[in-house]
Each structure stands twice: as C-alpha cells, then as structure tokens.
CSV table of C-alpha atoms in Angstrom, one decimal:
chain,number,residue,atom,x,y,z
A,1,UNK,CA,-127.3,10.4,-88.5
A,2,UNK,CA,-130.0,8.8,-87.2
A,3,UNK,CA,-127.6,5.7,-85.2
A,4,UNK,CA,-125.5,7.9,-83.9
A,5,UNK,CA,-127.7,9.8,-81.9
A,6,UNK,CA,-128.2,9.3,-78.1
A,7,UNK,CA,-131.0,8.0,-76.6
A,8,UNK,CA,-132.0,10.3,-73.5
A,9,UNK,CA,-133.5,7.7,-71.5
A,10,UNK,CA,-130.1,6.1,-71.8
A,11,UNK,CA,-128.0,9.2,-70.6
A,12,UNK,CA,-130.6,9.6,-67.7
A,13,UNK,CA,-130.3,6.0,-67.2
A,14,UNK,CA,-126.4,5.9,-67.0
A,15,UNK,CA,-126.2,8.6,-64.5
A,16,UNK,CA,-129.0,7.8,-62.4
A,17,UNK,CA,-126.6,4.2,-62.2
A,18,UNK,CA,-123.7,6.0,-61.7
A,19,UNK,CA,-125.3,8.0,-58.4
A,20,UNK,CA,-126.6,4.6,-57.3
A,21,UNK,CA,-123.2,3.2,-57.3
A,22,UNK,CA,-121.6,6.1,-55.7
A,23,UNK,CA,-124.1,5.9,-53.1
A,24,UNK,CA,-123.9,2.4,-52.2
A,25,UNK,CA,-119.8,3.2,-52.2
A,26,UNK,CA,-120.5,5.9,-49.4
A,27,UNK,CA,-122.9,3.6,-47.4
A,28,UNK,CA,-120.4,0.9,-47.3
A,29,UNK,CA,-117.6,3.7,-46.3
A,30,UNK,CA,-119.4,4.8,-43.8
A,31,UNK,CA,-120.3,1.3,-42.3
A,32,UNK,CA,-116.4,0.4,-42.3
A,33,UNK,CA,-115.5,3.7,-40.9
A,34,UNK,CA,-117.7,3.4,-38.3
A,35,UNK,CA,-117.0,-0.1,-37.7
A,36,UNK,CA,-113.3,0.5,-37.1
A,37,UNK,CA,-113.5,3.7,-34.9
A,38,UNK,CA,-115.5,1.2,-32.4
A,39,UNK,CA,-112.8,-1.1,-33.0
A,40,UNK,CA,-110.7,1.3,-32.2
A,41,UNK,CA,-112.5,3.1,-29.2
A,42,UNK,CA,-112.8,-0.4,-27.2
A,43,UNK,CA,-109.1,-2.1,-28.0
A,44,UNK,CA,-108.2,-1.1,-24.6
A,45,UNK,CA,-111.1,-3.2,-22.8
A,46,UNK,CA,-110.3,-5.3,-19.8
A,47,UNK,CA,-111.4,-8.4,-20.2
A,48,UNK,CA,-114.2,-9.3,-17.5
A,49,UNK,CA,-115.1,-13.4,-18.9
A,50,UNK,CA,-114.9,-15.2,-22.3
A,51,UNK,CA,-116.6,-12.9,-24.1
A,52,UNK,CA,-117.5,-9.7,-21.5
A,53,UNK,CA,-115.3,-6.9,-21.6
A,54,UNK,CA,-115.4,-3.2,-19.8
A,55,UNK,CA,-114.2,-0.4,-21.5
A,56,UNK,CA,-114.0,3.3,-20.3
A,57,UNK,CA,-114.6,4.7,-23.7
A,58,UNK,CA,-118.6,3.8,-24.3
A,59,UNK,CA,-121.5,5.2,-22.9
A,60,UNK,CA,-123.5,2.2,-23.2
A,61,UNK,CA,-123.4,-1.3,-23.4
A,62,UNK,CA,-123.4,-3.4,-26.8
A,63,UNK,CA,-122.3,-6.4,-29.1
A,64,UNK,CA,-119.6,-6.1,-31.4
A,65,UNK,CA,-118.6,-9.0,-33.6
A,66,UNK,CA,-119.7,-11.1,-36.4
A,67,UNK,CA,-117.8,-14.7,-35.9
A,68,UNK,CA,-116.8,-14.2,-32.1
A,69,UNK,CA,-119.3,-11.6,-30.4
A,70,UNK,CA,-118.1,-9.7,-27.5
A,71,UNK,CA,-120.5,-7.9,-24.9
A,72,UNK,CA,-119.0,-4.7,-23.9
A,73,UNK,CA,-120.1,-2.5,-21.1
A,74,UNK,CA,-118.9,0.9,-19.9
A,75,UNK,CA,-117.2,1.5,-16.9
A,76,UNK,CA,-119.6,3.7,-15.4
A,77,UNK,CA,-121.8,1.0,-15.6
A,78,UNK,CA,-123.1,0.1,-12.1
A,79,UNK,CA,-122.4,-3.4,-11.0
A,80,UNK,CA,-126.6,-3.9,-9.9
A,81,UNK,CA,-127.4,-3.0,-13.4
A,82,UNK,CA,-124.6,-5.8,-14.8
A,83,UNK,CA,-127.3,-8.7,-14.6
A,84,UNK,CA,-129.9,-6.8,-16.2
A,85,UNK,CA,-127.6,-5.4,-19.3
A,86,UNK,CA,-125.3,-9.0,-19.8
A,87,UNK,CA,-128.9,-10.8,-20.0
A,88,UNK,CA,-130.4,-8.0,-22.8
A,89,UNK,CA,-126.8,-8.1,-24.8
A,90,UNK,CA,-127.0,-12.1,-24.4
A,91,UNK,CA,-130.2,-12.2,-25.7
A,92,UNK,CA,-128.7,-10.5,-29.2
A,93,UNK,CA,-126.4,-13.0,-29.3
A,94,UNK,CA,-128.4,-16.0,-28.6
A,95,UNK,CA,-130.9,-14.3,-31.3
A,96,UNK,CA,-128.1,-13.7,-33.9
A,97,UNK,CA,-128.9,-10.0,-33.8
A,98,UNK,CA,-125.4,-8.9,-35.1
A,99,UNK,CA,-126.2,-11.1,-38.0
A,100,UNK,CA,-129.8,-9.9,-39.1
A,101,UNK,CA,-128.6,-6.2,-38.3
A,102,UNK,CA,-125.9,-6.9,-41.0
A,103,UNK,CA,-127.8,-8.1,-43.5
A,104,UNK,CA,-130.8,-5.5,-42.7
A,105,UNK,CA,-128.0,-2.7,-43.5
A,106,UNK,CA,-126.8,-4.3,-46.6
A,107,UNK,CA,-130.4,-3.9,-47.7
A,108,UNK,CA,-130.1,-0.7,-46.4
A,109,UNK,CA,-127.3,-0.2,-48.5
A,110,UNK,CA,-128.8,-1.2,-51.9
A,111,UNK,CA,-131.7,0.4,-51.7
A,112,UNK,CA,-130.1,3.3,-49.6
A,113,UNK,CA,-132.7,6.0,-51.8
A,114,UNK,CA,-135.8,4.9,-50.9
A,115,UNK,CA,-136.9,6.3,-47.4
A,116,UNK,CA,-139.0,3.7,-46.6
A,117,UNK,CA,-136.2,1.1,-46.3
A,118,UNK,CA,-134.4,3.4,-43.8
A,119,UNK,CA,-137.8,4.1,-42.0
A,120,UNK,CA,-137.6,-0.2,-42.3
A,121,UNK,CA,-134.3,-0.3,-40.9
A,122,UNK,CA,-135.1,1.8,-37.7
A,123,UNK,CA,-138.5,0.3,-36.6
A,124,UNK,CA,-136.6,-2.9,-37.5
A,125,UNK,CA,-133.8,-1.8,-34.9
A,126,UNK,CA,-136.3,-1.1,-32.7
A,127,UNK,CA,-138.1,-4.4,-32.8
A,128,UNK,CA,-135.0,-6.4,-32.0
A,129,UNK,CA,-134.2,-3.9,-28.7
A,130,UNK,CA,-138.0,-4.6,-28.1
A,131,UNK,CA,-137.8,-8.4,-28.3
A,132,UNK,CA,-134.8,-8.6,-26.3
A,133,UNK,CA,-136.1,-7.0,-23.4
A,134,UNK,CA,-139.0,-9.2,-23.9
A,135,UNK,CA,-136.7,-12.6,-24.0
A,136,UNK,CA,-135.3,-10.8,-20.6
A,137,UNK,CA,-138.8,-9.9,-19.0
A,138,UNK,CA,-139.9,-13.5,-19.4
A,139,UNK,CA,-137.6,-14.9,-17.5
A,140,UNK,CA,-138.2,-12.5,-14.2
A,141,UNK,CA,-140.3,-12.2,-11.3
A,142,UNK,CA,-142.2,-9.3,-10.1
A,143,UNK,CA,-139.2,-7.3,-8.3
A,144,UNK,CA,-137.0,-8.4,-10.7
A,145,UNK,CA,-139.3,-6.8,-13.8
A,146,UNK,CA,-138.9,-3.9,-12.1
A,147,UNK,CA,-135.9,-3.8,-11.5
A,148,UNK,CA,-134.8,-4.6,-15.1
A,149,UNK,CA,-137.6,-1.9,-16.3
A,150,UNK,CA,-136.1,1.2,-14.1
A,151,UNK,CA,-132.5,0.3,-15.3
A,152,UNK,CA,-133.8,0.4,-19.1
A,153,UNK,CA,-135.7,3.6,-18.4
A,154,UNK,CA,-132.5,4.8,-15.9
A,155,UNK,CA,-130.4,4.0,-19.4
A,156,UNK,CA,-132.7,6.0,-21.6
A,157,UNK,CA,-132.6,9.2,-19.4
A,158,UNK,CA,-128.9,9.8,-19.8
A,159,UNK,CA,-128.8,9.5,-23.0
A,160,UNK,CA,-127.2,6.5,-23.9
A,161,UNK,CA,-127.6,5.1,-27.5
A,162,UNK,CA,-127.4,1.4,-27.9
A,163,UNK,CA,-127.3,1.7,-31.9
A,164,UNK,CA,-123.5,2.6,-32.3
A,165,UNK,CA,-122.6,0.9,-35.3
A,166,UNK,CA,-124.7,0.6,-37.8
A,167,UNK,CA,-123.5,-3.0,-38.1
C-alpha cells in the first residue's frame, strides 16, 4: 500500500534528530558535571576580599560565577605574581568573559557536530586570554610588562590550564 510505506529520508531524518538530541543532552551533562566538581573542588576557599578567594585545590587561577563572580587563586600561587593574576582575572570580569564564554558553549552545544564550531570555540577562548592580557599590558610600564610577561610565561611552563570549565 502505497500510504503506508516509509519514506527513507524520513527514517534517516528521525534518527539523525534523535543523535542530535542525545548529543546536545551529553554536552549539557558534561558542562553541569564539570561545573559542580569545580564547585565542589573550591568550597573550602578562604576568603581573601569580596570576591577573591584562595583555595589549595587548583593549579591555576580563574573566574567562576555567572551572577556573583569570584576570582580564585591557588595556594601555591606566589604573592609577587597576585597583582599580575587579580588584574588578568579582573579584566574577565570587567569584560563579562564568564558571560560570552557561556553563551559561546551553548552554541557549542547546538551545533556540537560541526568541527569548525569547536575549532571556533577554542581560538575564541583564546582571544579572550589574549585580550585580557592586553587590557593588563596597557596599563603597565616597562618593568612592569615584564614582569607581568615572565609570570604568564612562568604560568605556561608548569602546566597550568586556565580553561577549567567549560563554562
């Protein structure tokens, strides 16, 4: 019977959706997930000011935070490279970083097939390390470029990752 049959573009069609779905389902998982381990890791801070806190479980420092941001910088940190990190992790805030990011990674997460968007999502992570240390650079003398530009490179050499969260 000629109604009754199924059309194969709408099979194909249905489970192509039903992938899509599931993948967008895993991306958001995984952003929660993530988010709340880091919630977890740095509950026992110690508050440093308003919104600075120190925390002996993170290798490097970040923001965390959508409504209320909180800076928060590991222990090990050393206290000459403080200045240099709170005025790179103010500079996200005073940017809106934690915002963009978000809504970079919910494009992320519709479109989470298409390489190019993650390739998007990097260099676009990139560009917003990159313009903070810019903001930062601006506003330094000489010495104080300097400084700032051996503790970034002192930062990159052990390893430290400042893309934790993908939110």
């Amino acid at each position: 019977i000629e109604s009754a049959s199924a059309n194969p573009t709408q099979i194909w069609s249905f489970i192509l959706s039903q992938v899509w779905i599931l993948g967008m389902a895993a991306m958001l998982v995984y952003a929660l997930v993530s988010y709340l381990l880091l919630k977890h890791k740095v509950r026992i801070s110690i508050p440093v000011r308003e919104n600075i806190r120190r925390c002996e479980f993170i290798d490097s420092a970040f923001v965390l935070g959508f409504l209320e941001p909180k800076i928060y910088l590991p222990a090990t940190l050393e206290k000459k490279q403080w200045e240099w990190v709170l005025k790179h992790e103010e500079a996200h805030i005073q940017r809106g970083d934690h915002w963009w990011k978000l809504l970079g990674f919910l494009i992320m997460i519709l479109h989470w097939f298409n390489p190019l968007v993650w390739l998007a999502f990097i260099l676009f992570c990139r560009d917003m390390e990159g313009a903070c240390d810019e903001r930062v650079i601006q506003e330094l003398d000489e010495g104080d470029r300097r400084a700032y530009a051996a503790s970034i490179l002192n930062s990159s050499l052990t390893g430290h990752q400042r893309n934790i969260c993908p939110l």
